[in-house]
Amino acid sequence: MKLNRREFVQLSAASLITARLLEASPPGMPQNVARNMGQDNPFRTVLERLYAMTGETLTGWKWHPDNIPHPEDPALNDSDWQEYTAPQNGEPWFYRSPAHPPVGDGAIWFRKWIEIPPSMGGYKIQGLPVQLDLRVYGGGHPRILVFSNGALVELTLSETEQPIPLMDQAQPGRKFLIAAYAPGPAGLTARLEVNYPPGHSDPETMLDEIMSVQMASTGFPDGQSQREAQLREAVTAIDFGVLDRGDQAAFEQSLTAADQKMQPLAEWIRQFTIQAVGQSHIDLAWLWPWEETIEVIRNTFGTALELMDQYPEFTYTQS
Protein backbone atom coordinates (compact mmCIF):
# COMPACT_ATOMS: atom_id res chain seq x y z
CA MET A 1 0.00 0.00 0.00
CA LYS A 2 1.44 3.37 -1.00
CA LEU A 3 1.25 6.00 1.70
CA ASN A 4 0.34 9.55 0.85
CA ARG A 5 2.40 12.32 2.40
CA ARG A 6 0.04 13.01 5.29
CA GLU A 7 -0.18 9.32 6.21
CA PHE A 8 3.60 9.10 6.17
CA VAL A 9 3.95 11.94 8.66
CA GLN A 10 1.21 10.57 10.87
CA LEU A 11 2.79 7.14 10.99
CA SER A 12 6.24 8.62 11.47
CA ALA A 13 5.04 10.24 14.66
CA ALA A 14 4.63 6.81 16.23
CA SER A 15 8.37 6.44 16.72
CA LEU A 16 8.80 9.96 18.04
CA ILE A 17 6.93 9.63 21.33
CA THR A 18 9.67 11.06 23.48
CA ALA A 19 9.65 13.85 26.02
CA ARG A 20 11.95 16.04 23.97
CA LEU A 21 9.41 16.31 21.16
CA LEU A 22 6.71 17.46 23.55
CA GLU A 23 8.63 20.42 24.98
CA ALA A 24 7.27 23.90 24.29
CA SER A 25 9.14 25.68 21.51
CA PRO A 26 9.03 29.24 20.19
CA PRO A 27 7.43 29.85 16.80
CA GLY A 28 10.84 31.10 15.63
CA MET A 29 12.06 27.51 15.46
CA PRO A 30 10.65 24.45 17.23
CA GLN A 31 13.16 22.80 19.52
CA ASN A 32 13.04 19.49 17.65
CA VAL A 33 13.85 21.34 14.42
CA ALA A 34 16.72 23.25 16.01
CA ARG A 35 18.14 20.07 17.52
CA ASN A 36 17.95 18.15 14.26
CA MET A 37 19.79 20.95 12.48
CA GLY A 38 22.92 20.41 14.56
CA GLN A 39 26.39 20.67 13.07
CA ASP A 40 26.67 16.88 12.78
CA ASN A 41 23.49 16.46 10.70
CA PRO A 42 24.55 15.60 7.13
CA PHE A 43 21.35 17.17 5.79
CA ARG A 44 21.50 20.35 7.86
CA THR A 45 21.63 22.66 4.82
CA VAL A 46 18.64 20.92 3.25
CA LEU A 47 16.62 21.05 6.48
CA GLU A 48 17.35 24.74 6.98
CA ARG A 49 16.29 25.55 3.43
CA LEU A 50 13.07 23.55 3.72
CA TYR A 51 12.30 25.15 7.07
CA ALA A 52 12.74 28.62 5.56
CA MET A 53 9.97 27.72 3.11
CA THR A 54 7.48 27.13 5.93
CA GLY A 55 7.53 30.64 7.36
CA GLU A 56 9.55 33.55 8.68
CA THR A 57 10.11 35.00 12.14
CA LEU A 58 8.54 38.43 12.66
CA THR A 59 10.66 41.06 14.36
CA GLY A 60 10.30 44.80 14.80
CA TRP A 61 7.39 44.82 17.25
CA LYS A 62 6.48 47.88 19.30
CA TRP A 63 4.80 48.10 22.69
CA HIS A 64 3.00 50.73 24.76
CA PRO A 65 1.22 50.86 28.14
CA ASP A 66 -2.53 50.48 27.99
CA ASN A 67 -3.24 54.17 28.51
CA ILE A 68 -4.32 55.34 25.06
CA PRO A 69 -7.66 54.89 23.27
CA HIS A 70 -7.99 52.24 20.55
CA PRO A 71 -4.40 51.00 20.18
CA GLU A 72 -5.74 48.45 17.69
CA ASP A 73 -6.71 51.18 15.18
CA PRO A 74 -4.53 50.92 12.04
CA ALA A 75 -4.72 54.71 11.68
CA LEU A 76 -3.02 55.23 15.04
CA ASN A 77 0.45 56.81 14.88
CA ASP A 78 2.74 54.49 16.85
CA SER A 79 6.01 56.29 16.10
CA ASP A 80 6.52 57.04 19.80
CA TRP A 81 5.99 53.42 20.91
CA GLN A 82 8.92 51.54 22.40
CA GLU A 83 10.74 48.87 20.42
CA TYR A 84 10.38 45.25 21.55
CA THR A 85 13.06 42.68 20.75
CA ALA A 86 11.38 39.32 20.31
CA PRO A 87 13.33 36.05 20.60
CA GLN A 88 14.88 34.85 17.33
CA ASN A 89 15.30 31.38 15.84
CA GLY A 90 16.36 28.83 18.39
CA GLU A 91 16.17 31.20 21.35
CA PRO A 92 14.13 30.26 24.44
CA TRP A 93 10.84 31.76 25.48
CA PHE A 94 11.06 35.32 26.71
CA TYR A 95 10.38 34.37 30.34
CA ARG A 96 13.31 31.94 30.30
CA SER A 97 15.82 34.29 28.74
CA PRO A 98 17.46 37.23 30.56
CA ALA A 99 18.06 38.75 27.13
CA HIS A 100 14.30 38.94 26.45
CA PRO A 101 12.53 39.78 29.73
CA PRO A 102 8.85 40.72 29.88
CA VAL A 103 8.06 44.39 29.31
CA GLY A 104 5.66 46.73 31.08
CA ASP A 105 4.46 47.15 34.64
CA GLY A 106 0.77 46.75 33.89
CA ALA A 107 -1.45 46.07 30.90
CA ILE A 108 0.31 46.72 27.58
CA TRP A 109 -0.21 46.56 23.83
CA PHE A 110 2.00 45.16 21.06
CA ARG A 111 1.76 46.33 17.44
CA LYS A 112 3.34 45.47 14.11
CA TRP A 113 2.58 45.93 10.42
CA ILE A 114 2.96 42.65 8.52
CA GLU A 115 3.36 42.52 4.75
CA ILE A 116 2.78 39.25 2.88
CA PRO A 117 6.05 38.44 1.07
CA PRO A 118 6.21 37.08 -2.48
CA SER A 119 8.17 34.01 -1.34
CA MET A 120 9.57 32.16 1.65
CA GLY A 121 12.97 30.56 1.33
CA GLY A 122 12.77 31.20 -2.40
CA TYR A 123 9.43 29.37 -2.75
CA LYS A 124 6.63 31.54 -4.19
CA ILE A 125 3.61 31.47 -1.89
CA GLN A 126 1.03 33.39 -3.89
CA GLY A 127 -2.34 31.66 -3.63
CA LEU A 128 -1.40 29.57 -0.59
CA PRO A 129 -3.02 30.01 2.85
CA VAL A 130 -0.98 32.08 5.29
CA GLN A 131 -1.38 32.29 9.05
CA LEU A 132 0.12 34.07 12.02
CA ASP A 133 1.62 31.95 14.80
CA LEU A 134 1.56 34.55 17.56
CA ARG A 135 2.40 33.62 21.15
CA VAL A 136 1.57 36.33 23.70
CA TYR A 137 2.09 35.62 27.36
CA GLY A 138 0.88 37.65 30.32
CA GLY A 139 0.72 37.17 34.05
CA GLY A 140 -2.24 35.72 35.92
CA HIS A 141 -5.44 34.63 34.17
CA PRO A 142 -6.73 37.73 32.38
CA ARG A 143 -7.84 37.97 28.80
CA ILE A 144 -5.48 38.36 25.87
CA LEU A 145 -6.88 40.11 22.81
CA VAL A 146 -5.51 40.00 19.26
CA PHE A 147 -6.69 42.34 16.49
CA SER A 148 -6.00 42.22 12.75
CA ASN A 149 -6.60 45.48 10.89
CA GLY A 150 -8.76 46.66 13.78
CA ALA A 151 -10.96 43.55 13.98
CA LEU A 152 -10.85 41.19 16.95
CA VAL A 153 -9.56 37.79 15.80
CA GLU A 154 -8.70 36.09 19.09
CA LEU A 155 -9.76 36.33 22.72
CA THR A 156 -8.18 33.83 25.07
CA LEU A 157 -7.09 33.27 28.65
CA SER A 158 -3.45 33.34 29.77
CA GLU A 159 -1.78 32.72 26.42
CA THR A 160 -2.42 32.50 22.71
CA GLU A 161 -1.96 29.04 21.26
CA GLN A 162 -3.64 28.59 17.88
CA PRO A 163 -2.34 30.09 14.62
CA ILE A 164 -4.51 32.93 13.33
CA PRO A 165 -5.55 32.65 9.65
CA LEU A 166 -4.73 35.80 7.68
CA MET A 167 -5.50 34.90 4.07
CA ASP A 168 -6.90 31.81 2.34
CA GLN A 169 -4.88 32.80 -0.73
CA ALA A 170 -1.73 34.81 -0.18
CA GLN A 171 -1.46 38.09 -2.07
CA PRO A 172 2.11 39.44 -1.92
CA GLY A 173 2.18 43.02 -0.71
CA ARG A 174 -1.03 42.75 1.31
CA LYS A 175 -0.57 44.40 4.72
CA PHE A 176 -2.03 43.62 8.12
CA LEU A 177 -1.80 45.65 11.31
CA ILE A 178 -1.54 43.19 14.20
CA ALA A 179 -2.27 44.55 17.67
CA ALA A 180 -2.26 42.39 20.80
CA TYR A 181 -3.34 43.31 24.32
CA ALA A 182 -1.72 41.57 27.30
CA PRO A 183 -2.14 42.15 31.03
CA GLY A 184 1.60 42.71 31.50
CA PRO A 185 4.34 42.23 32.17
CA ALA A 186 4.30 40.38 28.90
CA GLY A 187 6.29 39.24 25.89
CA LEU A 188 5.71 37.56 22.58
CA THR A 189 7.15 35.53 19.75
CA ALA A 190 5.65 35.55 16.28
CA ARG A 191 6.05 33.79 12.95
CA LEU A 192 4.30 34.24 9.62
CA GLU A 193 3.61 30.77 8.23
CA VAL A 194 2.46 29.30 4.94
CA ASN A 195 -0.04 26.47 5.26
CA TYR A 196 0.56 23.93 2.52
CA PRO A 197 -2.65 22.05 1.64
CA PRO A 198 -2.52 18.24 1.52
CA GLY A 199 -2.48 16.30 -1.70
CA HIS A 200 0.76 17.39 -3.34
CA SER A 201 4.46 17.53 -2.60
CA ASP A 202 5.47 20.47 -0.43
CA PRO A 203 8.57 21.61 1.51
CA GLU A 204 6.95 21.38 4.96
CA THR A 205 5.95 17.72 4.65
CA MET A 206 9.34 16.82 3.20
CA LEU A 207 10.99 18.51 6.18
CA ASP A 208 8.85 16.46 8.57
CA GLU A 209 9.55 13.24 6.69
CA ILE A 210 13.33 13.64 6.75
CA MET A 211 13.46 14.52 10.45
CA SER A 212 11.02 11.76 11.38
CA VAL A 213 13.03 9.09 9.59
CA GLN A 214 16.30 10.36 11.08
CA MET A 215 15.00 10.32 14.63
CA ALA A 216 13.14 7.02 14.29
CA SER A 217 16.03 5.23 12.66
CA THR A 218 18.52 6.07 15.41
CA GLY A 219 16.49 4.00 17.87
CA PHE A 220 16.64 0.82 15.77
CA PRO A 221 20.20 -0.25 14.82
CA ASP A 222 19.09 -3.20 12.68
CA GLY A 223 19.07 -2.05 9.08
CA GLN A 224 20.06 1.48 10.00
CA SER A 225 22.81 1.74 7.39
CA GLN A 226 20.38 0.70 4.66
CA ARG A 227 17.81 3.25 5.81
CA GLU A 228 20.47 5.95 5.88
CA ALA A 229 21.40 5.13 2.29
CA GLN A 230 17.74 5.23 1.23
CA LEU A 231 17.25 8.56 2.96
CA ARG A 232 20.40 9.99 1.38
CA GLU A 233 19.18 8.97 -2.06
CA ALA A 234 15.82 10.63 -1.43
CA VAL A 235 17.31 13.87 -0.08
CA THR A 236 19.73 14.05 -3.00
CA ALA A 237 16.75 14.13 -5.36
CA ILE A 238 15.66 17.52 -3.95
CA ASP A 239 16.86 20.12 -6.47
CA PHE A 240 17.16 23.60 -5.00
CA GLY A 241 19.14 24.73 -8.01
CA VAL A 242 16.11 24.79 -10.30
CA LEU A 243 14.20 26.78 -7.69
CA ASP A 244 16.99 29.34 -7.49
CA ARG A 245 16.76 29.67 -11.27
CA GLY A 246 13.06 30.43 -10.99
CA ASP A 247 11.63 27.06 -12.04
CA GLN A 248 9.33 26.25 -9.12
CA ALA A 249 7.47 23.55 -11.07
CA ALA A 250 10.72 21.62 -11.56
CA PHE A 251 11.50 21.98 -7.86
CA GLU A 252 8.09 20.55 -6.96
CA GLN A 253 8.78 17.64 -9.33
CA SER A 254 12.03 17.00 -7.45
CA LEU A 255 10.07 16.89 -4.19
CA THR A 256 7.75 14.32 -5.74
CA ALA A 257 10.75 12.27 -6.85
CA ALA A 258 12.23 12.46 -3.35
CA ASP A 259 8.90 11.39 -1.87
CA GLN A 260 8.81 8.34 -4.13
CA LYS A 261 12.28 7.36 -2.98
CA MET A 262 11.07 7.65 0.62
CA GLN A 263 8.43 4.96 0.14
CA PRO A 264 10.56 2.04 1.40
CA LEU A 265 11.13 4.05 4.58
CA ALA A 266 7.40 4.67 4.82
CA GLU A 267 6.75 0.95 4.67
CA TRP A 268 9.36 0.35 7.38
CA ILE A 269 7.86 2.93 9.69
CA ARG A 270 4.36 1.46 9.34
CA GLN A 271 5.31 -1.22 11.86
CA PHE A 272 4.87 1.30 14.65
CA THR A 273 1.64 2.22 16.37
CA ILE A 274 0.61 5.37 18.18
CA GLN A 275 -0.52 5.37 21.79
CA ALA A 276 -2.44 8.60 22.35
CA VAL A 277 -3.63 9.59 25.81
CA GLY A 278 -6.09 12.44 26.33
CA GLN A 279 -6.84 14.18 29.60
CA SER A 280 -9.72 16.33 30.74
CA HIS A 281 -8.42 18.85 33.27
CA ILE A 282 -10.97 20.00 35.83
CA ASP A 283 -9.67 22.70 38.15
CA LEU A 284 -11.59 22.58 41.43
CA ALA A 285 -10.10 25.90 42.48
CA TRP A 286 -11.26 27.81 39.43
CA LEU A 287 -13.47 30.89 39.45
CA TRP A 288 -16.81 29.12 39.68
CA PRO A 289 -19.03 27.92 42.57
CA TRP A 290 -18.86 24.30 43.70
CA GLU A 291 -22.29 23.60 42.20
CA GLU A 292 -20.93 24.45 38.76
CA THR A 293 -17.87 22.27 39.39
CA ILE A 294 -20.15 19.30 40.04
CA GLU A 295 -21.99 20.00 36.79
CA VAL A 296 -18.72 20.23 34.86
CA ILE A 297 -17.61 16.87 36.29
CA ARG A 298 -20.97 15.30 35.44
CA ASN A 299 -20.78 16.56 31.85
CA THR A 300 -17.16 15.48 31.42
CA PHE A 301 -17.66 11.97 32.78
CA GLY A 302 -20.91 11.61 30.86
CA THR A 303 -19.16 12.51 27.61
CA ALA A 304 -16.47 9.90 28.31
CA LEU A 305 -19.12 7.23 28.87
CA GLU A 306 -20.89 8.14 25.64
CA LEU A 307 -17.62 7.94 23.72
CA MET A 308 -16.88 4.53 25.23
CA ASP A 309 -20.22 3.29 23.91
CA GLN A 310 -19.68 4.90 20.52
CA TYR A 311 -16.07 3.75 20.13
CA PRO A 312 -15.63 0.50 22.08
CA GLU A 313 -12.11 0.00 20.69
CA PHE A 314 -10.91 2.99 22.71
CA THR A 315 -10.24 3.10 26.43
CA TYR A 316 -11.14 6.15 28.49
CA THR A 317 -9.81 6.83 31.95
CA GLN A 318 -10.25 9.63 34.46
CA SER A 319 -7.99 10.42 37.39
Tab-separated table of C-alpha atoms in Angstrom:
chain	number	residue	atom	x	y	z
A	1	MET	CA	0.000	0.000	0.000
A	2	LYS	CA	1.440	3.372	-1.003
A	3	LEU	CA	1.245	5.999	1.703
A	4	ASN	CA	0.340	9.552	0.849
A	5	ARG	CA	2.399	12.318	2.404
A	6	ARG	CA	0.041	13.014	5.291
A	7	GLU	CA	-0.184	9.318	6.214
A	8	PHE	CA	3.603	9.096	6.170
A	9	VAL	CA	3.955	11.941	8.656
A	10	GLN	CA	1.209	10.570	10.869
A	11	LEU	CA	2.791	7.138	10.989
A	12	SER	CA	6.242	8.619	11.470
A	13	ALA	CA	5.037	10.243	14.664
A	14	ALA	CA	4.630	6.805	16.230
A	15	SER	CA	8.367	6.436	16.719
A	16	LEU	CA	8.798	9.961	18.038
A	17	ILE	CA	6.931	9.631	21.325
A	18	THR	CA	9.673	11.055	23.483
A	19	ALA	CA	9.651	13.849	26.015
A	20	ARG	CA	11.955	16.041	23.972
A	21	LEU	CA	9.415	16.311	21.161
A	22	LEU	CA	6.713	17.459	23.550
A	23	GLU	CA	8.626	20.419	24.979
A	24	ALA	CA	7.267	23.904	24.287
A	25	SER	CA	9.139	25.677	21.508
A	26	PRO	CA	9.031	29.236	20.193
A	27	PRO	CA	7.428	29.848	16.802
A	28	GLY	CA	10.839	31.105	15.635
A	29	MET	CA	12.063	27.514	15.463
A	30	PRO	CA	10.648	24.451	17.227
A	31	GLN	CA	13.164	22.804	19.523
A	32	ASN	CA	13.040	19.488	17.650
A	33	VAL	CA	13.849	21.340	14.418
A	34	ALA	CA	16.722	23.250	16.009
A	35	ARG	CA	18.136	20.065	17.524
A	36	ASN	CA	17.949	18.152	14.260
A	37	MET	CA	19.791	20.947	12.482
A	38	GLY	CA	22.925	20.405	14.556
A	39	GLN	CA	26.386	20.670	13.074
A	40	ASP	CA	26.667	16.879	12.780
A	41	ASN	CA	23.492	16.460	10.704
A	42	PRO	CA	24.547	15.598	7.129
A	43	PHE	CA	21.346	17.174	5.793
A	44	ARG	CA	21.498	20.347	7.855
A	45	THR	CA	21.625	22.664	4.823
A	46	VAL	CA	18.642	20.919	3.253
A	47	LEU	CA	16.622	21.051	6.480
A	48	GLU	CA	17.349	24.737	6.980
A	49	ARG	CA	16.288	25.546	3.426
A	50	LEU	CA	13.068	23.552	3.716
A	51	TYR	CA	12.298	25.148	7.066
A	52	ALA	CA	12.740	28.616	5.560
A	53	MET	CA	9.972	27.716	3.108
A	54	THR	CA	7.485	27.126	5.928
A	55	GLY	CA	7.531	30.643	7.357
A	56	GLU	CA	9.553	33.547	8.682
A	57	THR	CA	10.108	35.004	12.145
A	58	LEU	CA	8.543	38.427	12.659
A	59	THR	CA	10.664	41.061	14.359
A	60	GLY	CA	10.298	44.804	14.804
A	61	TRP	CA	7.394	44.819	17.246
A	62	LYS	CA	6.478	47.877	19.299
A	63	TRP	CA	4.799	48.099	22.694
A	64	HIS	CA	2.998	50.731	24.761
A	65	PRO	CA	1.222	50.860	28.144
A	66	ASP	CA	-2.533	50.478	27.988
A	67	ASN	CA	-3.240	54.169	28.515
A	68	ILE	CA	-4.320	55.335	25.058
A	69	PRO	CA	-7.658	54.893	23.265
A	70	HIS	CA	-7.988	52.237	20.547
A	71	PRO	CA	-4.403	51.003	20.180
A	72	GLU	CA	-5.735	48.445	17.686
A	73	ASP	CA	-6.713	51.179	15.183
A	74	PRO	CA	-4.527	50.923	12.038
A	75	ALA	CA	-4.721	54.710	11.676
A	76	LEU	CA	-3.019	55.233	15.039
A	77	ASN	CA	0.448	56.810	14.879
A	78	ASP	CA	2.741	54.486	16.852
A	79	SER	CA	6.014	56.285	16.098
A	80	ASP	CA	6.518	57.039	19.802
A	81	TRP	CA	5.986	53.419	20.906
A	82	GLN	CA	8.921	51.535	22.399
A	83	GLU	CA	10.738	48.867	20.425
A	84	TYR	CA	10.377	45.251	21.548
A	85	THR	CA	13.059	42.685	20.751
A	86	ALA	CA	11.383	39.321	20.311
A	87	PRO	CA	13.335	36.049	20.603
A	88	GLN	CA	14.877	34.850	17.334
A	89	ASN	CA	15.299	31.384	15.838
A	90	GLY	CA	16.357	28.826	18.391
A	91	GLU	CA	16.174	31.197	21.348
A	92	PRO	CA	14.134	30.257	24.443
A	93	TRP	CA	10.841	31.756	25.477
A	94	PHE	CA	11.056	35.318	26.713
A	95	TYR	CA	10.383	34.369	30.336
A	96	ARG	CA	13.307	31.943	30.302
A	97	SER	CA	15.824	34.293	28.736
A	98	PRO	CA	17.460	37.228	30.558
A	99	ALA	CA	18.055	38.752	27.126
A	100	HIS	CA	14.303	38.944	26.453
A	101	PRO	CA	12.534	39.782	29.731
A	102	PRO	CA	8.853	40.724	29.876
A	103	VAL	CA	8.058	44.389	29.314
A	104	GLY	CA	5.663	46.726	31.084
A	105	ASP	CA	4.460	47.150	34.642
A	106	GLY	CA	0.773	46.747	33.891
A	107	ALA	CA	-1.450	46.070	30.898
A	108	ILE	CA	0.311	46.716	27.578
A	109	TRP	CA	-0.208	46.562	23.826
A	110	PHE	CA	1.997	45.163	21.056
A	111	ARG	CA	1.761	46.326	17.439
A	112	LYS	CA	3.342	45.473	14.111
A	113	TRP	CA	2.584	45.930	10.420
A	114	ILE	CA	2.956	42.646	8.523
A	115	GLU	CA	3.361	42.518	4.747
A	116	ILE	CA	2.781	39.250	2.883
A	117	PRO	CA	6.049	38.435	1.071
A	118	PRO	CA	6.215	37.075	-2.481
A	119	SER	CA	8.169	34.014	-1.340
A	120	MET	CA	9.567	32.157	1.654
A	121	GLY	CA	12.975	30.562	1.335
A	122	GLY	CA	12.768	31.204	-2.396
A	123	TYR	CA	9.429	29.373	-2.749
A	124	LYS	CA	6.634	31.536	-4.190
A	125	ILE	CA	3.614	31.468	-1.888
A	126	GLN	CA	1.032	33.391	-3.893
A	127	GLY	CA	-2.336	31.656	-3.634
A	128	LEU	CA	-1.398	29.574	-0.587
A	129	PRO	CA	-3.015	30.008	2.845
A	130	VAL	CA	-0.984	32.084	5.293
A	131	GLN	CA	-1.378	32.286	9.051
A	132	LEU	CA	0.118	34.070	12.018
A	133	ASP	CA	1.617	31.955	14.800
A	134	LEU	CA	1.562	34.555	17.559
A	135	ARG	CA	2.399	33.620	21.151
A	136	VAL	CA	1.570	36.326	23.696
A	137	TYR	CA	2.088	35.618	27.364
A	138	GLY	CA	0.878	37.645	30.318
A	139	GLY	CA	0.723	37.170	34.045
A	140	GLY	CA	-2.243	35.719	35.917
A	141	HIS	CA	-5.444	34.630	34.168
A	142	PRO	CA	-6.732	37.726	32.375
A	143	ARG	CA	-7.842	37.966	28.800
A	144	ILE	CA	-5.478	38.360	25.870
A	145	LEU	CA	-6.877	40.114	22.808
A	146	VAL	CA	-5.509	40.005	19.257
A	147	PHE	CA	-6.688	42.337	16.490
A	148	SER	CA	-6.004	42.224	12.754
A	149	ASN	CA	-6.601	45.481	10.886
A	150	GLY	CA	-8.758	46.663	13.780
A	151	ALA	CA	-10.963	43.549	13.975
A	152	LEU	CA	-10.853	41.185	16.954
A	153	VAL	CA	-9.555	37.790	15.798
A	154	GLU	CA	-8.701	36.092	19.086
A	155	LEU	CA	-9.758	36.334	22.720
A	156	THR	CA	-8.184	33.835	25.066
A	157	LEU	CA	-7.087	33.269	28.645
A	158	SER	CA	-3.450	33.344	29.768
A	159	GLU	CA	-1.778	32.724	26.418
A	160	THR	CA	-2.421	32.501	22.714
A	161	GLU	CA	-1.964	29.041	21.256
A	162	GLN	CA	-3.641	28.587	17.880
A	163	PRO	CA	-2.339	30.095	14.616
A	164	ILE	CA	-4.508	32.930	13.326
A	165	PRO	CA	-5.552	32.645	9.647
A	166	LEU	CA	-4.733	35.801	7.681
A	167	MET	CA	-5.503	34.896	4.065
A	168	ASP	CA	-6.899	31.815	2.338
A	169	GLN	CA	-4.884	32.797	-0.735
A	170	ALA	CA	-1.734	34.806	-0.175
A	171	GLN	CA	-1.459	38.087	-2.070
A	172	PRO	CA	2.112	39.439	-1.920
A	173	GLY	CA	2.179	43.024	-0.708
A	174	ARG	CA	-1.032	42.753	1.312
A	175	LYS	CA	-0.568	44.401	4.717
A	176	PHE	CA	-2.028	43.623	8.125
A	177	LEU	CA	-1.804	45.646	11.308
A	178	ILE	CA	-1.538	43.191	14.197
A	179	ALA	CA	-2.272	44.554	17.675
A	180	ALA	CA	-2.260	42.394	20.802
A	181	TYR	CA	-3.341	43.308	24.318
A	182	ALA	CA	-1.716	41.573	27.296
A	183	PRO	CA	-2.137	42.152	31.032
A	184	GLY	CA	1.598	42.705	31.501
A	185	PRO	CA	4.336	42.231	32.171
A	186	ALA	CA	4.305	40.376	28.897
A	187	GLY	CA	6.292	39.242	25.891
A	188	LEU	CA	5.711	37.562	22.582
A	189	THR	CA	7.146	35.530	19.752
A	190	ALA	CA	5.651	35.554	16.277
A	191	ARG	CA	6.052	33.795	12.953
A	192	LEU	CA	4.303	34.237	9.622
A	193	GLU	CA	3.608	30.769	8.228
A	194	VAL	CA	2.457	29.297	4.939
A	195	ASN	CA	-0.044	26.475	5.263
A	196	TYR	CA	0.558	23.926	2.522
A	197	PRO	CA	-2.649	22.051	1.641
A	198	PRO	CA	-2.515	18.236	1.523
A	199	GLY	CA	-2.481	16.296	-1.696
A	200	HIS	CA	0.757	17.394	-3.345
A	201	SER	CA	4.458	17.528	-2.596
A	202	ASP	CA	5.469	20.465	-0.434
A	203	PRO	CA	8.566	21.610	1.511
A	204	GLU	CA	6.954	21.378	4.961
A	205	THR	CA	5.950	17.723	4.655
A	206	MET	CA	9.341	16.821	3.197
A	207	LEU	CA	10.990	18.509	6.183
A	208	ASP	CA	8.854	16.463	8.573
A	209	GLU	CA	9.554	13.238	6.689
A	210	ILE	CA	13.327	13.644	6.751
A	211	MET	CA	13.456	14.524	10.452
A	212	SER	CA	11.017	11.756	11.375
A	213	VAL	CA	13.030	9.093	9.591
A	214	GLN	CA	16.296	10.360	11.079
A	215	MET	CA	14.997	10.318	14.635
A	216	ALA	CA	13.142	7.018	14.293
A	217	SER	CA	16.035	5.229	12.657
A	218	THR	CA	18.516	6.066	15.412
A	219	GLY	CA	16.487	3.996	17.874
A	220	PHE	CA	16.636	0.822	15.767
A	221	PRO	CA	20.204	-0.247	14.817
A	222	ASP	CA	19.089	-3.196	12.679
A	223	GLY	CA	19.066	-2.051	9.075
A	224	GLN	CA	20.061	1.476	9.997
A	225	SER	CA	22.814	1.739	7.392
A	226	GLN	CA	20.383	0.697	4.661
A	227	ARG	CA	17.810	3.249	5.812
A	228	GLU	CA	20.468	5.952	5.879
A	229	ALA	CA	21.397	5.126	2.291
A	230	GLN	CA	17.741	5.233	1.229
A	231	LEU	CA	17.245	8.560	2.964
A	232	ARG	CA	20.403	9.988	1.384
A	233	GLU	CA	19.178	8.969	-2.064
A	234	ALA	CA	15.816	10.634	-1.425
A	235	VAL	CA	17.315	13.867	-0.080
A	236	THR	CA	19.734	14.052	-3.005
A	237	ALA	CA	16.746	14.128	-5.355
A	238	ILE	CA	15.656	17.521	-3.951
A	239	ASP	CA	16.862	20.118	-6.474
A	240	PHE	CA	17.160	23.597	-4.996
A	241	GLY	CA	19.141	24.730	-8.014
A	242	VAL	CA	16.106	24.790	-10.301
A	243	LEU	CA	14.198	26.775	-7.691
A	244	ASP	CA	16.989	29.341	-7.488
A	245	ARG	CA	16.761	29.667	-11.270
A	246	GLY	CA	13.057	30.429	-10.987
A	247	ASP	CA	11.629	27.059	-12.040
A	248	GLN	CA	9.334	26.249	-9.122
A	249	ALA	CA	7.475	23.549	-11.074
A	250	ALA	CA	10.722	21.622	-11.562
A	251	PHE	CA	11.497	21.985	-7.858
A	252	GLU	CA	8.093	20.546	-6.960
A	253	GLN	CA	8.780	17.639	-9.326
A	254	SER	CA	12.025	17.000	-7.448
A	255	LEU	CA	10.073	16.886	-4.187
A	256	THR	CA	7.750	14.316	-5.735
A	257	ALA	CA	10.750	12.268	-6.847
A	258	ALA	CA	12.229	12.459	-3.348
A	259	ASP	CA	8.902	11.393	-1.872
A	260	GLN	CA	8.806	8.344	-4.129
A	261	LYS	CA	12.283	7.361	-2.985
A	262	MET	CA	11.070	7.645	0.620
A	263	GLN	CA	8.425	4.962	0.144
A	264	PRO	CA	10.556	2.038	1.402
A	265	LEU	CA	11.129	4.048	4.585
A	266	ALA	CA	7.399	4.675	4.821
A	267	GLU	CA	6.752	0.948	4.667
A	268	TRP	CA	9.358	0.352	7.380
A	269	ILE	CA	7.865	2.934	9.695
A	270	ARG	CA	4.365	1.460	9.337
A	271	GLN	CA	5.305	-1.223	11.861
A	272	PHE	CA	4.873	1.296	14.646
A	273	THR	CA	1.645	2.223	16.369
A	274	ILE	CA	0.610	5.368	18.179
A	275	GLN	CA	-0.518	5.370	21.791
A	276	ALA	CA	-2.441	8.597	22.349
A	277	VAL	CA	-3.634	9.594	25.813
A	278	GLY	CA	-6.089	12.437	26.330
A	279	GLN	CA	-6.845	14.181	29.597
A	280	SER	CA	-9.716	16.330	30.742
A	281	HIS	CA	-8.420	18.850	33.269
A	282	ILE	CA	-10.972	19.996	35.825
A	283	ASP	CA	-9.668	22.698	38.149
A	284	LEU	CA	-11.593	22.578	41.426
A	285	ALA	CA	-10.099	25.901	42.479
A	286	TRP	CA	-11.264	27.809	39.426
A	287	LEU	CA	-13.466	30.893	39.447
A	288	TRP	CA	-16.814	29.123	39.681
A	289	PRO	CA	-19.028	27.919	42.568
A	290	TRP	CA	-18.864	24.303	43.704
A	291	GLU	CA	-22.295	23.604	42.202
A	292	GLU	CA	-20.927	24.446	38.756
A	293	THR	CA	-17.866	22.269	39.392
A	294	ILE	CA	-20.154	19.298	40.040
A	295	GLU	CA	-21.990	20.003	36.793
A	296	VAL	CA	-18.719	20.231	34.862
A	297	ILE	CA	-17.609	16.873	36.293
A	298	ARG	CA	-20.969	15.299	35.437
A	299	ASN	CA	-20.781	16.555	31.846
A	300	THR	CA	-17.162	15.477	31.424
A	301	PHE	CA	-17.661	11.970	32.775
A	302	GLY	CA	-20.915	11.614	30.858
A	303	THR	CA	-19.164	12.505	27.605
A	304	ALA	CA	-16.467	9.903	28.315
A	305	LEU	CA	-19.117	7.226	28.866
A	306	GLU	CA	-20.889	8.144	25.641
A	307	LEU	CA	-17.620	7.937	23.715
A	308	MET	CA	-16.881	4.530	25.231
A	309	ASP	CA	-20.221	3.293	23.911
A	310	GLN	CA	-19.681	4.900	20.518
A	311	TYR	CA	-16.068	3.752	20.128
A	312	PRO	CA	-15.625	0.498	22.082
A	313	GLU	CA	-12.115	-0.001	20.694
A	314	PHE	CA	-10.914	2.987	22.708
A	315	THR	CA	-10.237	3.098	26.434
A	316	TYR	CA	-11.141	6.147	28.486
A	317	THR	CA	-9.809	6.831	31.955
A	318	GLN	CA	-10.253	9.632	34.455
A	319	SER	CA	-7.991	10.423	37.390
